[in-house]
């Protein structure tokens, strides 16, 4: 019969303490059951041994009633710091929005609280590497802007998810490692959320490494830096095989990433639905509001399967193909300033 193993969070719930207290007991109390590394990350203990120790030790340390999660829309001090760093990153890039891609930069910032920076460094992701990846990308710099920046709904969702991650891990405070776990969950759910250098980060590996680092499991040294990428080669990976029309200022639209999208509307202003009920043909536009067109004037769009998920090319990027404009339709207005 296989011995049932408990994660540190599961052991914490049995003992009524935080995950950190479990790790502390495992380190300081010679009588505490020995642990072993878990394939899922972190440490693991036999359930029977933990229950026996709990029965013999009624005084296990401070009781854990769950993290101090603010009301909906609120943030812990650490998460506010991460969010503000993300805003500073958006400002530095002259972006008019704050999104999950800025959170990744915030998590490697020297002033980031918690252990997310150490986790990402152990995976070879540092602020310098992130900067180099951005600089050698094919994206033209954004022009300086003034005014408010729009907070992307996906950004808000990641920060809300961080609260749940802290609850699931039986941690007393919501901090940067929980934001990182929430960000990894978003990557896992949306294969195309590939802000550089997220493309070579496996969400499951990120989750394992968070548990290893926060539970004192030895981690391997970070990988060697990746060789520099050729910007022109990188640019060619977007919509390969398509000849795209230049933007009004003579730029290749591939240099105007990230593209936004608009939905086709009928004459009443209602989104046109596909047979699977999803909005029809999310029409990419560049960041200046200009449509991305082939040289013969066709709009381009990603390919979606019957579940509404992106269909990926062999290199793992979304497939982009020309699409037909539905007869009698129009596009929703471009949201200026976003």
PDB file of C-alpha atoms in Angstrom, residues 90-91 93-97 142-149 337:
ATOM      1  CA  UNK A  90       4.416  50.561 -17.918  1.00  0.00           C
ATOM      2  CA  UNK A  91       5.420  54.207 -17.587  1.00  0.00           C
ATOM      3  CA  UNK A  93       7.883  51.683 -21.645  1.00  0.00           C
ATOM      4  CA  UNK A  94       5.490  54.530 -22.506  1.00  0.00           C
ATOM      5  CA  UNK A  95       2.593  52.080 -22.458  1.00  0.00           C
ATOM      6  CA  UNK A  96      -0.905  53.447 -22.003  1.00  0.00           C
ATOM      7  CA  UNK A  97      -2.039  50.326 -20.136  1.00  0.00           C
ATOM      8  CA  UNK A 142       6.282  53.566 -27.850  1.00  0.00           C
ATOM      9  CA  UNK A 143       6.142  57.350 -28.047  1.00  0.00           C
ATOM     10  CA  UNK A 144       5.987  59.137 -24.667  1.00  0.00           C
ATOM     11  CA  UNK A 145       2.429  59.689 -23.483  1.00  0.00           C
ATOM     12  CA  UNK A 146       0.725  61.696 -20.793  1.00  0.00           C
ATOM     13  CA  UNK A 147      -2.391  61.035 -18.784  1.00  0.00           C
ATOM     14  CA  UNK A 148      -3.835  58.031 -16.989  1.00  0.00           C
ATOM     15  CA  UNK A 149      -2.944  54.452 -17.777  1.00  0.00           C
ATOM     16  CA  UNK A 337      -5.894  55.869 -25.240  1.00  0.00           C
TER      17      UNK A 337
END
